[in-house]
């Protein structure tokens, strides 16, 4: 029996590169949140600054989990590791916790409106699902070990 992973098609490699870039953008967004988030919020106004300052301490840790697990998942997928699936699941859990808190426990929706606040988090969650589906496909096809 041959235990080496099957050759990956070009479209899959391109998708993994896109997921790596997506994950790097997420990590950059997290870094901006941590290092310049308060300054950016202050530029947007008093409400945004108060909102940023009211975020619980665990929020940044969850943000780190969501973005770093996605990056690790993308690297795992690139490196043909079977750990891509659980890393992507962990990332999606972090995303759900993060935006669940934002929408359920803050007045962001009331202040900014759904049209301004919901589409991008939905896209982020959708990308989380796509990552899991792609990693599972890779596992089924033997593209990861």
Coordinates of N, CA, C and O in Angstrom, one line a residue:
X1 N 0.8 -1.2 0.0 CA 0.0 0.0 0.0 C 0.9 1.2 0.0 O 1.8 1.3 0.8
X2 N 0.6 2.2 -0.8 CA 1.3 3.5 -1.0 C 0.8 4.5 0.0 O -0.4 4.9 -0.1
X3 N 1.6 4.9 1.0 CA 1.2 5.9 2.0 C 1.6 7.3 1.7 O 1.4 8.2 2.5
X4 N 2.1 7.6 0.5 CA 2.4 9.0 0.1 C 1.2 9.7 -0.4 O 0.4 9.1 -1.1
X5 N 1.1 11.0 0.0 CA -0.1 11.8 -0.5 C -0.1 11.9 -2.0 O 1.0 11.9 -2.7
X6 N -1.3 11.9 -2.6 CA -1.5 12.0 -4.0 C -1.0 13.4 -4.5 O -1.0 14.4 -3.7
X7 N -0.7 13.5 -5.8 CA -0.3 14.8 -6.4 C -1.5 15.7 -6.3 O -2.6 15.3 -6.7
X8 N -1.3 16.9 -5.9 CA -2.4 17.9 -5.8 C -2.5 18.7 -7.1 O -1.6 19.0 -7.7
X9 N -3.8 18.9 -7.5 CA -4.0 19.6 -8.7 C -3.7 21.1 -8.6 O -3.6 21.7 -7.5
X10 N -3.4 21.7 -9.7 CA -3.0 23.1 -9.8 C -4.0 24.0 -9.1 O -3.7 25.0 -8.4
X11 N -5.3 23.8 -9.3 CA -6.4 24.6 -8.7 C -6.3 24.6 -7.2 O -6.6 25.6 -6.5
X12 N -6.0 23.4 -6.7 CA -5.9 23.2 -5.2 C -4.7 24.0 -4.7 O -4.9 24.7 -3.7
X13 N -3.6 24.0 -5.3 CA -2.4 24.7 -4.9 C -2.7 26.2 -4.9 O -2.4 27.0 -4.0
X14 N -3.4 26.7 -6.0 CA -3.8 28.1 -6.1 C -4.7 28.5 -4.9 O -4.6 29.5 -4.3
X15 N -5.7 27.6 -4.6 CA -6.6 27.8 -3.5 C -5.9 27.9 -2.2 O -6.2 28.8 -1.4
X16 N -4.9 27.1 -2.0 CA -4.1 27.1 -0.7 C -3.3 28.4 -0.6 O -3.2 29.0 0.4
X17 N -2.8 28.9 -1.7 CA -2.0 30.1 -1.7 C -3.0 31.3 -1.4 O -2.7 32.2 -0.5
X18 N -4.2 31.3 -1.9 CA -5.2 32.3 -1.6 C -5.5 32.2 -0.1 O -5.7 33.2 0.6
X19 N -5.7 31.0 0.4 CA -6.0 30.8 1.9 C -4.8 31.3 2.7 O -5.1 31.9 3.8
X20 N -3.6 31.1 2.3 CA -2.5 31.6 3.0 C -2.5 33.2 3.1 O -2.3 33.8 4.1
X21 N -2.8 33.8 1.9 CA -2.9 35.2 1.9 C -4.0 35.8 2.7 O -3.9 36.8 3.4
X22 N -5.2 35.1 2.7 CA -6.3 35.4 3.5 C -6.0 35.4 5.0 O -6.3 36.3 5.7
X23 N -5.3 34.3 5.4 CA -4.9 34.1 6.8 C -3.9 35.2 7.2 O -4.0 35.7 8.3
X24 N -2.9 35.5 6.3 CA -2.0 36.6 6.6 C -2.7 37.9 6.8 O -2.4 38.7 7.7
X25 N -3.7 38.2 6.0 CA -4.5 39.4 6.1 C -5.2 39.4 7.5 O -5.3 40.5 8.1
X26 N -5.7 38.3 7.9 CA -6.4 38.2 9.2 C -5.4 38.4 10.3 O -5.7 39.1 11.3
X27 N -4.2 37.9 10.3 CA -3.2 38.1 11.3 C -2.8 39.6 11.3 O -2.6 40.2 12.4
X28 N -2.7 40.2 10.1 CA -2.4 41.6 10.1 C -3.5 42.4 10.7 O -3.2 43.4 11.5
X29 N -4.7 42.1 10.5 CA -5.9 42.7 11.1 C -5.8 42.6 12.6 O -6.1 43.6 13.4
X30 N -5.5 41.4 13.1 CA -5.4 41.2 14.5 C -4.3 42.0 15.1 O -4.4 42.7 16.1
X31 N -3.1 42.1 14.4 CA -2.0 42.9 14.9 C -2.4 44.4 15.0 O -2.1 45.1 15.9
X32 N -3.1 44.8 14.0 CA -3.6 46.2 14.0 C -4.5 46.5 15.2 O -4.4 47.5 15.8
X33 N -5.4 45.5 15.4 CA -6.3 45.6 16.6 C -5.5 45.8 17.9 O -5.9 46.6 18.7
X34 N -4.5 45.0 18.0 CA -3.8 45.0 19.3 C -2.9 46.2 19.4 O -2.8 46.9 20.4
X35 N -2.2 46.6 18.3 CA -1.1 47.6 18.4 C -1.6 49.0 18.1 O -1.0 50.0 18.6
X36 N -2.6 49.2 17.2 CA -3.1 50.5 16.9 C -4.6 50.6 16.9 O -5.1 51.6 16.5
X37 N -5.2 49.6 17.5 CA -6.7 49.6 17.5 C -7.3 50.8 18.2 O -8.3 51.4 17.7
X38 N -6.8 51.1 19.4 CA -7.3 52.2 20.1 C -7.1 53.6 19.4 O -8.1 54.4 19.3
X39 N -6.0 53.7 18.8 CA -5.7 55.0 18.0 C -6.7 55.0 16.8 O -7.2 56.1 16.5
X40 N -6.9 53.9 16.1 CA -7.8 53.9 15.0 C -9.2 54.2 15.4 O -10.0 54.9 14.7
X41 N -9.6 53.6 16.5 CA -11.0 53.8 17.1 C -11.2 55.3 17.4 O -12.2 55.9 17.2
X42 N -10.2 55.9 18.0 CA -10.3 57.3 18.4 C -10.5 58.2 17.2 O -11.2 59.2 17.3
X43 N -9.8 57.9 16.1 CA -10.0 58.6 14.9 C -11.4 58.5 14.3 O -11.9 59.4 13.6
X44 N -12.1 57.5 14.6 CA -13.5 57.3 14.2 C -14.5 58.0 15.0 O -15.7 58.1 14.6
X45 N -14.1 58.3 16.2 CA -15.1 59.1 17.1 C -15.2 58.5 18.5 O -14.6 57.5 18.8
X46 N -15.9 59.2 19.3 CA -16.0 58.9 20.7 C -16.7 57.6 20.9 O -16.3 56.8 21.8
X47 N -17.8 57.3 20.2 CA -18.5 56.0 20.4 C -17.5 54.8 20.0 O -17.5 53.9 20.8
X48 N -16.8 54.9 18.9 CA -15.9 53.8 18.5 C -14.8 53.6 19.6 O -14.4 52.5 19.9
X49 N -14.3 54.7 20.1 CA -13.2 54.6 21.2 C -13.8 53.9 22.4 O -13.2 53.0 23.0
X50 N -15.0 54.3 22.8 CA -15.6 53.7 24.0 C -15.9 52.2 23.7 O -15.7 51.4 24.6
X51 N -16.4 51.9 22.5 CA -16.6 50.5 22.2 C -15.3 49.7 22.2 O -15.3 48.6 22.8
X52 N -14.3 50.2 21.7 CA -13.0 49.5 21.7 C -12.5 49.3 23.1 O -12.1 48.2 23.5
X53 N -12.6 50.3 23.9 CA -12.1 50.2 25.3 C -13.0 49.3 26.2 O -12.5 48.7 27.2
X54 N -14.3 49.1 25.8 CA -15.2 48.2 26.5 C -15.0 46.7 26.2 O -15.6 45.9 26.8
X55 N -14.3 46.4 25.1 CA -14.1 45.0 24.7 C -13.4 44.3 25.9 O -12.4 44.8 26.4
X56 N -13.9 43.1 26.2 CA -13.2 42.3 27.3 C -11.8 41.9 26.9 O -11.5 41.7 25.7
X57 N -11.0 41.6 27.9 CA -9.6 41.2 27.6 C -9.5 39.9 26.8 O -8.7 39.8 26.0
X58 N -10.5 39.0 27.1 CA -10.5 37.7 26.3 C -10.7 37.9 24.8 O -10.4 37.0 24.0
X59 N -11.3 39.0 24.5 CA -11.6 39.3 23.1 C -10.4 39.2 22.2 O -10.4 38.6 21.1
X60 N -9.3 39.8 22.6 CA -8.0 39.8 21.9 C -7.5 38.4 21.8 O -6.9 38.0 20.7
X61 N -7.6 37.6 22.9 CA -7.1 36.3 22.8 C -7.9 35.4 21.9 O -7.4 34.6 21.1
X62 N -9.2 35.6 21.8 CA -10.1 34.9 20.9 C -9.7 35.3 19.4 O -9.7 34.5 18.6
X63 N -9.5 36.6 19.2 CA -9.1 37.1 17.9 C -7.8 36.4 17.5 O -7.7 36.0 16.3
X64 N -6.9 36.4 18.4 CA -5.6 35.7 18.1 C -5.8 34.2 17.7 O -5.3 33.7 16.8
X65 N -6.7 33.5 18.5 CA -7.0 32.1 18.2 C -7.6 32.0 16.8 O -7.1 31.1 16.0
X66 N -8.5 32.8 16.5 CA -9.2 32.7 15.2 C -8.2 32.9 14.0 O -8.2 32.1 13.1
X67 N -7.4 33.9 14.1 CA -6.5 34.3 13.0 C -5.3 33.4 13.0 O -4.9 32.9 11.9
X68 N -4.7 33.1 14.1 CA -3.5 32.3 14.1 C -3.8 30.8 13.8 O -3.0 30.1 13.1
X69 N -4.9 30.3 14.2 CA -5.3 29.0 13.8 C -5.6 28.9 12.3 O -5.3 27.8 11.7
X70 N -6.2 29.9 11.8 CA -6.4 29.9 10.3 C -5.0 29.9 9.6 O -4.9 29.2 8.6
X71 N -4.1 30.7 10.0 CA -2.8 30.7 9.4 C -2.1 29.4 9.6 O -1.6 28.8 8.6
X72 N -2.2 28.8 10.7 CA -1.6 27.5 11.0 C -2.3 26.4 10.1 O -1.6 25.5 9.6
X73 N -3.6 26.5 9.9 CA -4.3 25.6 9.1 C -3.9 25.7 7.6 O -3.7 24.7 6.9
X74 N -3.7 27.0 7.1 CA -3.2 27.2 5.8 C -1.8 26.6 5.6 O -1.6 26.0 4.6
X75 N -1.0 26.8 6.5 CA 0.4 26.3 6.5 C 0.3 24.8 6.5 O 1.0 24.1 5.7
X76 N -0.5 24.2 7.3 CA -0.7 22.8 7.4 C -1.2 22.2 6.1 O -0.7 21.2 5.6
X77 N -2.1 22.9 5.5 CA -2.6 22.4 4.2 C -1.5 22.5 3.1 O -1.4 21.6 2.3
X78 N -0.7 23.5 3.1 CA 0.4 23.7 2.2 C 1.4 22.6 2.4 O 2.0 22.0 1.5
X79 N 1.7 22.2 3.7 CA 2.7 21.2 4.1 C 2.1 19.8 4.0 O 2.8 18.9 4.5
X80 N 0.9 19.7 3.6 CA 0.2 18.4 3.5 C 0.0 17.7 4.8 O 0.0 16.5 4.9
X81 N -0.3 18.5 5.8 CA -0.6 17.9 7.2 C -2.0 17.7 7.4 O -2.9 18.5 7.1
X82 N -2.3 16.6 8.1 CA -3.7 16.3 8.4 C -4.2 17.2 9.5 O -5.4 17.2 9.8
X83 N -3.4 18.0 10.1 CA -3.8 18.9 11.2 C -4.6 20.1 10.6 O -5.1 20.9 11.4
X84 N -4.7 20.3 9.3 CA -5.4 21.4 8.7 C -6.8 21.5 9.1 O -7.3 22.5 9.5
X85 N -7.5 20.3 9.1 CA -8.9 20.3 9.4 C -9.2 20.8 10.9 O -10.0 21.7 11.1
X86 N -8.5 20.2 11.9 CA -8.8 20.7 13.3 C -8.4 22.1 13.5 O -9.1 22.8 14.2
X87 N -7.3 22.5 12.8 CA -6.9 23.9 13.0 C -8.0 24.9 12.4 O -8.3 25.9 13.0
X88 N -8.5 24.5 11.2 CA -9.6 25.3 10.6 C -10.8 25.3 11.4 O -11.5 26.3 11.6
X89 N -11.2 24.2 12.0 CA -12.3 24.1 12.9 C -12.1 25.0 14.1 O -13.0 25.8 14.5
X90 N -11.0 25.0 14.7 CA -10.6 25.8 15.8 C -10.8 27.3 15.5 O -11.3 28.1 16.2
X91 N -10.3 27.7 14.3 CA -10.4 29.0 13.8 C -11.8 29.5 13.7 O -12.2 30.5 14.1
X92 N -12.7 28.6 13.1 CA -14.1 29.0 12.9 C -14.8 29.1 14.3 O -15.6 30.0 14.4
X93 N -14.4 28.3 15.2 CA -15.0 28.4 16.6 C -14.6 29.8 17.1 O -15.5 30.5 17.7
X94 N -13.4 30.2 17.0 CA -13.0 31.5 17.4 C -13.7 32.6 16.7 O -14.1 33.6 17.4
X95 N -14.0 32.5 15.4 CA -14.7 33.5 14.7 C -16.1 33.6 15.2 O -16.7 34.7 15.4
X96 N -16.8 32.5 15.4 CA -18.2 32.4 15.9 C -18.2 33.1 17.3 O -19.1 33.9 17.6
X97 N -17.3 32.8 18.2 CA -17.3 33.4 19.5 C -17.1 34.9 19.4 O -17.8 35.7 20.0
X98 N -16.1 35.3 18.6 CA -15.8 36.7 18.4 C -17.0 37.5 17.9 O -17.4 38.5 18.6
X99 N -17.6 37.1 16.8 CA -18.7 37.9 16.3 C -20.0 37.6 17.0 O -20.9 38.5 17.0
X100 N -20.1 36.4 17.6 CA -21.3 36.2 18.5 C -21.3 37.2 19.6 O -22.4 37.8 19.9
X101 N -20.2 37.4 20.2 CA -20.1 38.5 21.3 C -20.4 39.8 20.7 O -21.2 40.6 21.3
X102 N -19.8 40.2 19.6 CA -19.9 41.5 19.1 C -21.4 41.8 18.8 O -21.9 42.9 19.1
X103 N -22.1 40.8 18.2 CA -23.5 41.1 17.8 C -24.5 40.9 18.9 O -25.6 41.5 19.0
X104 N -24.2 40.0 19.9 CA -25.1 39.7 20.9 C -24.9 40.5 22.2 O -25.9 40.7 22.9
X105 N -23.7 40.9 22.5 CA -23.4 41.5 23.8 C -23.0 43.0 23.7 O -22.7 43.6 24.7
X106 N -23.0 43.6 22.5 CA -22.7 45.0 22.4 C -23.9 45.7 21.6 O -24.7 45.0 21.0
X107 N -23.8 47.0 21.5 CA -24.8 47.7 20.8 C -24.3 48.2 19.4 O -24.8 49.1 18.8
X108 N -23.4 47.4 18.9 CA -22.8 47.7 17.6 C -23.9 47.8 16.5 O -23.9 48.7 15.7
X109 N -24.7 46.8 16.4 CA -25.8 46.8 15.4 C -26.7 48.0 15.6 O -27.1 48.6 14.5
X110 N -27.1 48.3 16.8 CA -28.0 49.4 17.0 C -27.3 50.7 16.6 O -28.0 51.6 16.0
X111 N -26.0 50.8 16.8 CA -25.3 52.1 16.5 C -24.9 52.2 15.1 O -25.1 53.3 14.5
X112 N -24.4 51.2 14.5 CA -23.9 51.3 13.1 C -24.8 50.7 12.0 O -24.7 51.0 10.9
X113 N -25.8 49.8 12.5 CA -26.7 49.2 11.5 C -26.1 47.9 10.9 O -24.9 47.7 10.8
X114 N -27.1 47.0 10.6 CA -26.7 45.7 10.0 C -26.0 45.8 8.7 O -25.1 45.1 8.4
X115 N -26.4 46.7 7.9 CA -25.8 46.8 6.5 C -24.3 47.2 6.6 O -23.5 46.7 5.8
X116 N -23.9 47.9 7.6 CA -22.5 48.3 7.8 C -21.7 47.3 8.6 O -20.5 47.2 8.4
X117 N -22.4 46.4 9.3 CA -21.6 45.6 10.3 C -21.7 44.1 10.0 O -20.8 43.3 10.4
X118 N -22.7 43.6 9.3 CA -22.9 42.2 9.2 C -22.2 41.5 8.0 O -21.7 40.4 8.1
X119 N -22.2 42.2 6.8 CA -21.7 41.5 5.6 C -20.2 40.9 5.8 O -20.0 39.8 5.4
X120 N -19.3 41.7 6.3 CA -17.9 41.2 6.3 C -17.8 40.1 7.3 O -17.1 39.1 7.0
X121 N -18.3 40.2 8.5 CA -18.3 39.0 9.4 C -18.9 37.7 8.8 O -18.4 36.6 9.0
X122 N -20.0 37.9 8.1 CA -20.6 36.7 7.4 C -19.6 36.2 6.4 O -19.5 34.9 6.3
X123 N -18.9 37.0 5.6 CA -18.0 36.6 4.7 C -16.8 35.8 5.4 O -16.3 34.8 4.9
X124 N -16.4 36.4 6.5 CA -15.3 35.7 7.3 C -15.7 34.3 7.7 O -15.0 33.4 7.6
X125 N -16.9 34.2 8.2 CA -17.5 32.9 8.6 C -17.6 32.0 7.4 O -17.3 30.8 7.5
X126 N -18.1 32.5 6.3 CA -18.2 31.7 5.1 C -16.8 31.2 4.7 O -16.6 30.0 4.3
X127 N -15.8 32.0 4.8 CA -14.4 31.6 4.4 C -14.0 30.5 5.4 O -13.3 29.6 5.0
X128 N -14.4 30.6 6.7 CA -14.0 29.5 7.6 C -14.6 28.2 7.2 O -13.9 27.2 7.3
X129 N -15.8 28.2 6.7 CA -16.5 27.0 6.3 C -15.8 26.5 5.0 O -15.5 25.3 4.9
X130 N -15.5 27.4 4.1 CA -14.8 27.0 2.9 C -13.4 26.3 3.2 O -13.0 25.3 2.6
X131 N -12.7 26.9 4.2 CA -11.4 26.3 4.6 C -11.6 24.9 5.1 O -10.8 24.0 4.7
X132 N -12.6 24.7 5.9 CA -12.8 23.3 6.4 C -13.2 22.4 5.3 O -12.7 21.2 5.2
X133 N -14.1 22.8 4.4 CA -14.5 21.9 3.3 C -13.3 21.6 2.4 O -13.1 20.4 2.1
X134 N -12.5 22.6 2.1 CA -11.3 22.3 1.3 C -10.3 21.4 2.0 O -9.8 20.4 1.4
X135 N -10.1 21.6 3.3 CA -9.2 20.7 4.0 C -9.7 19.3 4.1 O -9.0 18.3 4.0
X136 N -11.0 19.1 4.3 CA -11.6 17.8 4.3 C -11.5 17.1 2.9 O -11.3 15.9 2.9
X137 N -11.8 17.9 1.9 CA -11.6 17.4 0.5 C -10.2 16.9 0.3 O -10.0 15.8 -0.2
X138 N -9.2 17.7 0.8 CA -7.8 17.3 0.6 C -7.5 16.0 1.4 O -6.8 15.1 0.9
X139 N -8.1 15.8 2.5 CA -7.9 14.6 3.3 C -8.5 13.4 2.6 O -7.9 12.3 2.5
X140 N -9.7 13.6 2.1 CA -10.4 12.5 1.3 C -9.7 12.1 0.1 O -9.6 10.9 -0.3
X141 N -9.1 13.1 -0.6 CA -8.4 12.8 -1.9 C -6.9 12.4 -1.7 O -6.3 12.1 -2.7
X142 N -6.5 12.4 -0.5 CA -5.1 11.9 -0.2 C -4.1 13.0 -0.5 O -2.9 12.7 -0.7
X143 N -4.5 14.3 -0.5 CA -3.6 15.4 -0.7 C -2.9 15.8 0.5 O -2.0 16.7 0.5
X144 N -3.3 15.3 1.7 CA -2.7 15.6 3.0 C -2.4 14.2 3.6 O -3.1 13.2 3.3
X145 N -1.4 14.2 4.4 CA -1.0 12.9 5.0 C -1.6 12.6 6.3 O -2.3 13.3 7.0

